[in-house]
Amino acid sequence: MAAAAPKRTGAVESYSTWRWTDRLALALCWACGIALCVAAASILLYMGFRGLQYLRPELLFERPTGAVDQTKSGGILDPILGTLMLTVLGTAIAIPLAVCVAIWLVEYGRPAGLARAVESGVEIVAGTPSIVLAIFGLIIFQQPWLGWLSFTAEGGGVFGRSLINASIMMSFIALPLVVGATREGLNAIPGHVREASYALGKTKAATIRRVLLPAVRPSIATGTALGMGRIAGDTAIVIILLGNTLLIEPQEGMPVLGLLTGTGSTLTSYVYENSPAGEGGAYEKAYAAAFVLLLVVLVLNFAVARVVGGSSTSRSNLWNR
Amino acid sequence: MESLMPPPVRRIAADRQATVAPAPSSNGGEPALDGAPARARGLSRPDRPRVPAIERMRAENLVLAYGGKPAVKGVSLPIRQGEVLALIGPSGCGKTTLLRSLNRLTELTPTATREGRILLDGQDVDQLEVTQLRRRISMVFQQPNPFPMSVFDNVAYALREQGKKRPGKKELAPQVEEALVRAGLFDEVRADLQHPALRLSGGQQQRLCIARALAARPEVLLLDEPCSALDPKSTEVIEELIVRLREEVAIVIVTHNLQQAYRVADNVAFMYLGDLVEYGPTDQIFHAPTQHRTREYVGGAFG
């Protein structure tokens, strides 16, 4: 009889030969990986369960009111809009700045001392807690000459809290993430691709615009998705710089500018205020809003991946096959 | 038990390594290359029509150095349209540096310095604006590197001149098509002009890079080991292309593959440690080199 195809053997290494410390370490690695899965799944499942339990469709379209009676306190339309506007504005400010910084760092980066300073600056911004950014922003935006960005009280006191102010400080949260992802993307482009463009008689500017930027678009999308998640999830800047008013309150007399210089709140501050930690103690609303927040972040991530990433194929290593 | 035995290793045919006798044939033409692969014979040099040669470029006493360390030491060479010039030599001999200096790409390296003159049609390249110069002397690299855009846009990108009003797709279409035809790629991509260029195969990508380089109708085409990342079939296609193109454009090719140099070049320059050791017609370099070092180096060519 012809022998059957040789069977694939299982593990060839016997753990009995391992030192007990190694065996313990391996067991811990397994346990940690599984524990993380369990933690992530329980957050998702619990929030999903609670969210679906308390979320009624009309909540999404009703404006909130300040009633203590929870049957009369309205929906979460304003916080949802607040989250969307703040996230979109914050990333819209952050992306161009971050891409410029990354391009300068990778494609120019001279003098070397300045490049190191810029890198440190990005790292410092990345490491600054958002509450510190918020307080700093408040000090800056309360200067009289920046009064046009927010509400000015009678007598000249600048309020300093507005959608645009909060968005500007929020952009600092997304900025380092987009800078990092774009830098990595640029560094992954081989030098001969740039040279091929120069060898066709193209300037460095044309090369960056037509060759390098399209190539790093997926990297920018990755950084943006991370940044959006962080902005949508931040609370400190919302409470200190957005005014944390339950309703979106535009300044009167200006159609769009009024909205930008007005105040509002987001889902994060709404969850905080309604959770047992805040004033409301309306945990049903807090659960519903938290669930919606989770969904908003997921949807934003998918949207960014589609819009910025385009239809390009595999994102990594276009040339290094 | 027999079934557990591995299949026998197939013996490599002993006659694979054919010897080359550089014996001149009776009519005084090119020597026969016995035992060379069929595709080499298909391109064999006696069949090649002679093309009138026009001098397009000239390097005069060119000295190139990186941070004071010389890479090319006083090289003078003519570059002619109608002839392919191959630069050969061991790694680090300065052949790529020499090639890159011809369209002033070495200037991108901050430590690089250059002495001596490079003339393009009698004019010093330093007097030309660098983007204009590179439109006239374009280059193809070792790794295929199409840009992340469509096949059409890759060629159109090369056509659009810097700072001029951007011509539309319709105006550029005939020129794009012509460049793709000259690079022998048009028939394969006719239907996929709007597809991403990075989806093409490696050989197609490299021919797209050649089309891109030819699009602006340069006078000189520099090729830096254009086939070293490609399979034999694609290499053959590109070699045929090089031989065909030499009528319309002066070609300089750097190659590590001596057989390739033999197949495509009309003139060969052998470089060693930054020196131009020997320059002459391909047959002279491969079969009757005057320099000892050339003989040693090309001795490995067909062995």
Tab-separated table of N, CA, C and O in Angstrom, chain A residues 1-3 110 192-203 206-212 214-215 311-313 318-319 321, chain B residues 3 100 103 105 108 131 134-135 137-139 141 143-149 153 157-158 160 162 166 198-200 205 212-213:
chain	number	residue	atom	x	y	z
A	1	MET	N	0.844	-1.191	0.000
A	1	MET	CA	0.000	0.000	0.000
A	1	MET	C	0.880	1.241	0.000
A	1	MET	O	1.858	1.334	0.741
A	2	ALA	N	0.505	2.138	-0.830
A	2	ALA	CA	1.226	3.406	-0.774
A	2	ALA	C	0.890	4.104	0.540
A	2	ALA	O	-0.252	4.092	0.973
A	3	ALA	N	1.891	4.633	1.138
A	3	ALA	CA	1.682	5.289	2.428
A	3	ALA	C	0.823	6.521	2.241
A	3	ALA	O	0.909	7.199	1.216
A	110	ARG	N	15.238	70.742	8.362
A	110	ARG	CA	16.489	71.452	8.595
A	110	ARG	C	16.178	72.869	9.025
A	110	ARG	O	15.246	73.459	8.494
A	192	HIS	N	13.583	56.455	-3.747
A	192	HIS	CA	13.649	56.475	-5.214
A	192	HIS	C	12.347	56.939	-5.838
A	192	HIS	O	12.330	57.360	-6.985
A	193	VAL	N	11.243	56.885	-5.074
A	193	VAL	CA	9.979	57.391	-5.613
A	193	VAL	C	10.049	58.913	-5.734
A	193	VAL	O	9.645	59.486	-6.747
A	194	ARG	N	10.601	59.558	-4.703
A	194	ARG	CA	10.781	61.014	-4.786
A	194	ARG	C	11.734	61.353	-5.929
A	194	ARG	O	11.478	62.263	-6.725
A	195	GLU	N	12.839	60.605	-6.013
A	195	GLU	CA	13.826	60.896	-7.056
A	195	GLU	C	13.230	60.703	-8.444
A	195	GLU	O	13.570	61.437	-9.371
A	196	ALA	N	12.342	59.710	-8.584
A	196	ALA	CA	11.724	59.489	-9.886
A	196	ALA	C	10.945	60.719	-10.306
A	196	ALA	O	10.923	61.081	-11.481
A	197	SER	N	10.321	61.375	-9.352
A	197	SER	CA	9.573	62.588	-9.675
A	197	SER	C	10.527	63.738	-10.026
A	197	SER	O	10.319	64.441	-11.015
A	198	TYR	N	11.594	63.893	-9.241
A	198	TYR	CA	12.574	64.939	-9.575
A	198	TYR	C	13.187	64.668	-10.946
A	198	TYR	O	13.457	65.594	-11.702
A	199	ALA	N	13.425	63.391	-11.245
A	199	ALA	CA	14.073	63.041	-12.506
A	199	ALA	C	13.181	63.314	-13.701
A	199	ALA	O	13.633	63.251	-14.833
A	200	LEU	N	11.882	63.592	-13.458
A	200	LEU	CA	11.004	63.985	-14.558
A	200	LEU	C	10.941	65.502	-14.672
A	200	LEU	O	10.104	66.042	-15.391
A	201	GLY	N	11.812	66.193	-13.928
A	201	GLY	CA	11.815	67.650	-13.990
A	201	GLY	C	10.759	68.277	-13.113
A	201	GLY	O	10.277	69.366	-13.407
A	202	LYS	N	10.383	67.598	-12.039
A	202	LYS	CA	9.369	68.143	-11.147
A	202	LYS	C	10.036	68.800	-9.947
A	202	LYS	O	11.086	68.350	-9.479
A	203	THR	N	9.397	69.833	-9.440
A	203	THR	CA	9.922	70.485	-8.243
A	203	THR	C	9.533	69.672	-7.015
A	203	THR	O	8.702	68.775	-7.078
A	206	ALA	N	5.809	70.102	-6.302
A	206	ALA	CA	4.939	69.262	-7.126
A	206	ALA	C	5.013	67.815	-6.668
A	206	ALA	O	4.008	67.099	-6.652
A	207	THR	N	6.205	67.378	-6.288
A	207	THR	CA	6.380	66.006	-5.826
A	207	THR	C	5.558	65.746	-4.568
A	207	THR	O	4.878	64.726	-4.454
A	208	ILE	N	5.609	66.699	-3.638
A	208	ILE	CA	4.847	66.524	-2.398
A	208	ILE	C	3.358	66.500	-2.706
A	208	ILE	O	2.625	65.638	-2.231
A	209	ARG	N	2.923	67.429	-3.539
A	209	ARG	CA	1.488	67.571	-3.793
A	209	ARG	C	0.932	66.407	-4.603
A	209	ARG	O	-0.120	65.856	-4.282
A	210	ARG	N	1.638	66.001	-5.638
A	210	ARG	CA	1.054	65.017	-6.552
A	210	ARG	C	1.457	63.573	-6.249
A	210	ARG	O	0.794	62.639	-6.662
A	211	VAL	N	2.599	63.372	-5.590
A	211	VAL	CA	3.070	61.997	-5.362
A	211	VAL	C	2.971	61.607	-3.892
A	211	VAL	O	2.377	60.592	-3.546
A	212	LEU	N	3.545	62.435	-3.017
A	212	LEU	CA	3.640	62.014	-1.616
A	212	LEU	C	2.295	62.101	-0.910
A	212	LEU	O	1.903	61.161	-0.207
A	214	PRO	N	-0.881	61.912	-2.069
A	214	PRO	CA	-1.777	60.792	-2.380
A	214	PRO	C	-1.307	59.481	-1.746
A	214	PRO	O	-2.118	58.663	-1.333
A	215	ALA	N	0.007	59.315	-1.656
A	215	ALA	CA	0.513	58.055	-1.108
A	215	ALA	C	0.279	57.946	0.395
A	215	ALA	O	0.141	56.849	0.914
A	311	SER	N	-10.435	54.646	-2.231
A	311	SER	CA	-10.615	53.252	-2.612
A	311	SER	C	-9.274	52.565	-2.818
A	311	SER	O	-9.184	51.510	-3.411
A	312	SER	N	-8.207	53.211	-2.313
A	312	SER	CA	-6.880	52.658	-2.567
A	312	SER	C	-6.744	51.269	-1.963
A	312	SER	O	-7.393	50.946	-0.973
A	313	THR	N	-5.881	50.504	-2.532
A	313	THR	CA	-5.726	49.113	-2.112
A	313	THR	C	-4.993	49.040	-0.776
A	313	THR	O	-5.044	49.971	0.008
A	318	LEU	N	3.301	50.325	-0.591
A	318	LEU	CA	2.882	50.230	-1.981
A	318	LEU	C	4.040	49.776	-2.868
A	318	LEU	O	3.843	49.066	-3.832
A	319	TRP	N	5.252	50.210	-2.527
A	319	TRP	CA	6.381	49.925	-3.418
A	319	TRP	C	7.240	48.777	-2.933
A	319	TRP	O	7.931	48.166	-3.718
A	321	ARG	N	7.358	45.513	-2.247
A	321	ARG	CA	6.654	44.240	-2.246
A	321	ARG	C	7.620	43.129	-1.886
A	321	ARG	O	8.755	43.166	-2.191
B	3	SER	N	7.915	4.113	-0.725
B	3	SER	CA	7.171	5.360	-0.835
B	3	SER	C	7.748	6.444	0.073
B	3	SER	O	7.464	7.618	-0.103
B	100	ARG	N	23.853	59.261	-12.103
B	100	ARG	CA	22.989	60.236	-11.439
B	100	ARG	C	23.487	61.659	-11.611
B	100	ARG	O	22.692	62.609	-11.556
B	103	ASN	N	22.016	63.906	-14.852
B	103	ASN	CA	20.874	64.828	-14.796
B	103	ASN	C	20.826	65.549	-13.451
B	103	ASN	O	19.775	65.963	-12.993
B	105	LEU	N	21.071	64.647	-10.422
B	105	LEU	CA	20.374	64.089	-9.257
B	105	LEU	C	21.305	64.000	-8.053
B	105	LEU	O	20.848	63.937	-6.918
B	108	LEU	N	20.966	66.283	-5.016
B	108	LEU	CA	20.020	66.071	-3.914
B	108	LEU	C	20.728	65.575	-2.665
B	108	LEU	O	20.196	65.660	-1.568
B	131	THR	N	14.930	71.814	-13.578
B	131	THR	CA	13.736	71.067	-13.977
B	131	THR	C	13.681	70.920	-15.500
B	131	THR	O	13.251	69.886	-16.020
B	134	ARG	N	16.147	68.157	-16.458
B	134	ARG	CA	15.684	66.792	-16.186
B	134	ARG	C	14.544	66.381	-17.101
B	134	ARG	O	14.278	65.187	-17.250
B	135	ARG	N	13.860	67.340	-17.688
B	135	ARG	CA	12.893	66.959	-18.721
B	135	ARG	C	13.622	66.464	-19.967
B	135	ARG	O	13.076	65.690	-20.736
B	137	ILE	N	16.804	65.070	-19.821
B	137	ILE	CA	17.570	63.870	-19.469
B	137	ILE	C	16.789	63.160	-18.371
B	137	ILE	O	16.902	63.487	-17.200
B	138	SER	N	15.967	62.193	-18.737
B	138	SER	CA	15.137	61.575	-17.709
B	138	SER	C	15.721	60.227	-17.314
B	138	SER	O	16.658	59.734	-17.926
B	139	MET	N	15.153	59.648	-16.273
B	139	MET	CA	15.807	58.507	-15.642
B	139	MET	C	14.789	57.466	-15.199
B	139	MET	O	13.674	57.789	-14.798
B	141	PHE	N	14.559	53.945	-12.667
B	141	PHE	CA	15.285	53.444	-11.512
B	141	PHE	C	15.250	51.922	-11.428
B	141	PHE	O	14.552	51.247	-12.177
B	143	GLN	N	14.110	49.951	-8.872
B	143	GLN	CA	12.811	49.441	-8.464
B	143	GLN	C	11.745	50.132	-9.300
B	143	GLN	O	11.774	51.345	-9.434
B	144	PRO	N	10.790	49.366	-9.853
B	144	PRO	CA	9.678	50.041	-10.528
B	144	PRO	C	8.976	50.952	-9.524
B	144	PRO	O	8.659	50.514	-8.419
B	145	ASN	N	8.785	52.219	-9.889
B	145	ASN	CA	8.175	53.123	-8.918
B	145	ASN	C	7.111	54.014	-9.543
B	145	ASN	O	7.246	55.220	-9.561
B	146	PRO	N	6.040	53.408	-10.048
B	146	PRO	CA	4.941	54.252	-10.529
B	146	PRO	C	4.361	55.048	-9.371
B	146	PRO	O	4.451	54.630	-8.222
B	147	PHE	N	3.776	56.195	-9.696
B	147	PHE	CA	3.196	57.024	-8.654
B	147	PHE	C	1.807	56.499	-8.318
B	147	PHE	O	1.177	55.830	-9.136
B	148	PRO	N	1.331	56.808	-7.117
B	148	PRO	CA	0.019	56.287	-6.696
B	148	PRO	C	-1.131	56.998	-7.401
B	148	PRO	O	-1.892	57.716	-6.780
B	149	MET	N	-1.211	56.841	-8.694
B	149	MET	CA	-2.308	57.415	-9.474
B	149	MET	C	-2.554	56.486	-10.652
B	149	MET	O	-1.930	55.431	-10.739
B	153	ASP	N	-2.494	59.015	-15.610
B	153	ASP	CA	-1.963	60.169	-14.880
B	153	ASP	C	-0.459	60.064	-14.659
B	153	ASP	O	0.225	61.084	-14.573
B	157	TYR	N	1.450	63.184	-15.781
B	157	TYR	CA	2.216	63.929	-14.766
B	157	TYR	C	3.560	64.368	-15.331
B	157	TYR	O	3.997	65.497	-15.114
B	158	ALA	N	4.196	63.479	-16.071
B	158	ALA	CA	5.492	63.810	-16.640
B	158	ALA	C	5.359	64.851	-17.750
B	158	ALA	O	6.275	65.626	-18.002
B	160	ARG	N	3.046	67.339	-18.009
B	160	ARG	CA	2.665	68.686	-17.576
B	160	ARG	C	3.902	69.434	-17.124
B	160	ARG	O	4.593	69.018	-16.205
B	162	GLN	N	6.216	72.281	-15.496
B	162	GLN	CA	6.167	73.032	-14.247
B	162	GLN	C	5.763	74.477	-14.518
B	162	GLN	O	6.301	75.104	-15.410
B	166	ARG	N	-2.101	74.099	-16.786
B	166	ARG	CA	-2.230	72.641	-16.893
B	166	ARG	C	-3.149	72.264	-18.044
B	166	ARG	O	-4.322	72.610	-18.044
B	198	LEU	N	-0.252	51.056	-9.642
B	198	LEU	CA	0.425	50.121	-8.740
B	198	LEU	C	-0.199	48.735	-8.778
B	198	LEU	O	0.283	47.818	-8.129
B	199	ARG	N	-1.301	48.562	-9.548
B	199	ARG	CA	-1.877	47.232	-9.687
B	199	ARG	C	-1.251	46.459	-10.847
B	199	ARG	O	-1.526	45.284	-11.029
B	200	LEU	N	-0.428	47.129	-11.660
B	200	LEU	CA	0.214	46.435	-12.783
B	200	LEU	C	1.264	45.463	-12.257
B	200	LEU	O	1.713	45.563	-11.113
B	205	GLN	N	4.960	47.689	-14.684
B	205	GLN	CA	5.257	48.914	-13.942
B	205	GLN	C	6.544	49.550	-14.462
B	205	GLN	O	6.629	50.761	-14.638
B	212	ARG	N	6.820	56.908	-18.921
B	212	ARG	CA	6.786	58.171	-18.195
B	212	ARG	C	8.040	58.993	-18.500
B	212	ARG	O	7.978	60.195	-18.735
B	213	ALA	N	9.169	58.279	-18.509
B	213	ALA	CA	10.429	58.973	-18.765
B	213	ALA	C	10.523	59.447	-20.210
B	213	ALA	O	11.188	60.434	-20.495
